[in-house]
Amino acid sequence: MTIDDFKKDLSQRLGVRVVSIFTRDGDPAADVMDVYQAAPAGFGGKLMVSDGKVYMWELWLEDETNWNFQAKQIPRV
């Protein structure tokens, strides 16, 4: 999966177009593996949507078949 594919997936989950994905530290993610964590298995970081809002987000594998997603808007720095 490319970072652009991942933006599309996160856009569908969030319900608004994701324009940028960042690591938890705020560095731009160039690859999906930049936001991957092995334990617990999943992905997470920060993202920016088309209206400029910023979110912290997590996407994790719940039971080896189902992915859970959560996002919380945070102040833009």
CSV table of C-alpha atoms in Angstrom, one decimal:
chain,number,residue,atom,x,y,z
A,1,MET,CA,0.0,0.0,0.0
A,2,THR,CA,1.4,3.4,-0.9
A,3,ILE,CA,1.0,6.5,1.3
A,4,ASP,CA,-1.5,7.9,-1.2
A,5,ASP,CA,-3.6,4.7,-0.9
A,6,PHE,CA,-3.4,5.0,2.9
A,7,LYS,CA,-4.6,8.6,2.7
A,8,LYS,CA,-7.6,7.4,0.8
A,9,ASP,CA,-8.3,4.7,3.3
A,10,LEU,CA,-8.0,7.1,6.3
A,11,SER,CA,-10.2,9.6,4.4
A,12,GLN,CA,-13.0,7.0,4.2
A,13,ARG,CA,-12.6,6.1,7.8
A,14,LEU,CA,-12.6,9.7,9.0
A,15,GLY,CA,-15.2,11.0,6.6
A,16,VAL,CA,-13.1,13.9,5.4
A,17,ARG,CA,-10.2,14.1,2.9
A,18,VAL,CA,-6.8,13.5,4.4
A,19,VAL,CA,-4.2,15.6,2.8
A,20,SER,CA,-1.1,14.8,4.9
A,21,ILE,CA,0.0,12.0,7.2
A,22,PHE,CA,2.7,12.5,9.9
A,23,THR,CA,4.5,10.3,12.4
A,24,ARG,CA,3.6,10.6,16.1
A,25,ASP,CA,6.5,13.1,16.4
A,26,GLY,CA,5.0,15.2,13.6
A,27,ASP,CA,7.5,14.3,10.9
A,28,PRO,CA,6.0,13.9,7.4
A,29,ALA,CA,5.3,10.2,6.6
A,30,ALA,CA,6.9,9.2,3.2
A,31,ASP,CA,5.9,5.5,3.6
A,32,VAL,CA,3.2,3.6,5.4
A,33,MET,CA,5.9,1.9,7.5
A,34,ASP,CA,6.7,5.4,9.0
A,35,VAL,CA,3.5,5.2,11.0
A,36,TYR,CA,3.6,1.4,11.8
A,37,GLN,CA,4.2,0.0,15.2
A,38,ALA,CA,4.7,-3.7,15.8
A,39,ALA,CA,3.2,-4.1,19.3
A,40,PRO,CA,0.3,-3.7,19.6
A,41,ALA,CA,0.1,-4.2,15.8
A,42,GLY,CA,-1.2,-1.2,14.1
A,43,PHE,CA,-0.6,2.3,12.8
A,44,GLY,CA,-0.9,5.8,14.3
A,45,GLY,CA,0.3,9.3,14.1
A,46,LYS,CA,-1.0,12.7,13.2
A,47,LEU,CA,-2.9,13.7,10.0
A,48,MET,CA,-4.2,16.9,8.4
A,49,VAL,CA,-7.4,17.1,6.6
A,50,SER,CA,-8.6,19.3,3.7
A,51,ASP,CA,-9.9,22.1,6.0
A,52,GLY,CA,-6.6,22.3,7.9
A,53,LYS,CA,-7.7,20.5,11.1
A,54,VAL,CA,-5.2,18.1,12.7
A,55,TYR,CA,-6.0,14.8,14.3
A,56,MET,CA,-4.1,12.2,16.3
A,57,TRP,CA,-5.2,8.8,15.0
A,58,GLU,CA,-4.8,5.1,15.6
A,59,LEU,CA,-5.6,2.1,13.4
A,60,TRP,CA,-5.1,-1.3,15.1
A,61,LEU,CA,-5.9,-4.9,14.5
A,62,GLU,CA,-8.5,-6.0,17.0
A,63,ASP,CA,-8.9,-9.8,16.5
A,64,GLU,CA,-6.7,-10.7,13.5
A,65,THR,CA,-9.5,-9.8,11.1
A,66,ASN,CA,-11.1,-6.5,12.1
A,67,TRP,CA,-9.4,-3.1,12.1
A,68,ASN,CA,-10.5,-0.4,14.6
A,69,PHE,CA,-10.0,3.3,14.0
A,70,GLN,CA,-10.1,6.3,16.3
A,71,ALA,CA,-9.1,9.9,15.7
A,72,LYS,CA,-9.2,12.9,17.9
A,73,GLN,CA,-8.9,16.5,16.8
A,74,ILE,CA,-5.9,18.3,18.3
A,75,PRO,CA,-4.8,21.9,18.3
A,76,ARG,CA,-2.7,22.9,15.2
A,77,VAL,CA,0.8,23.7,16.2
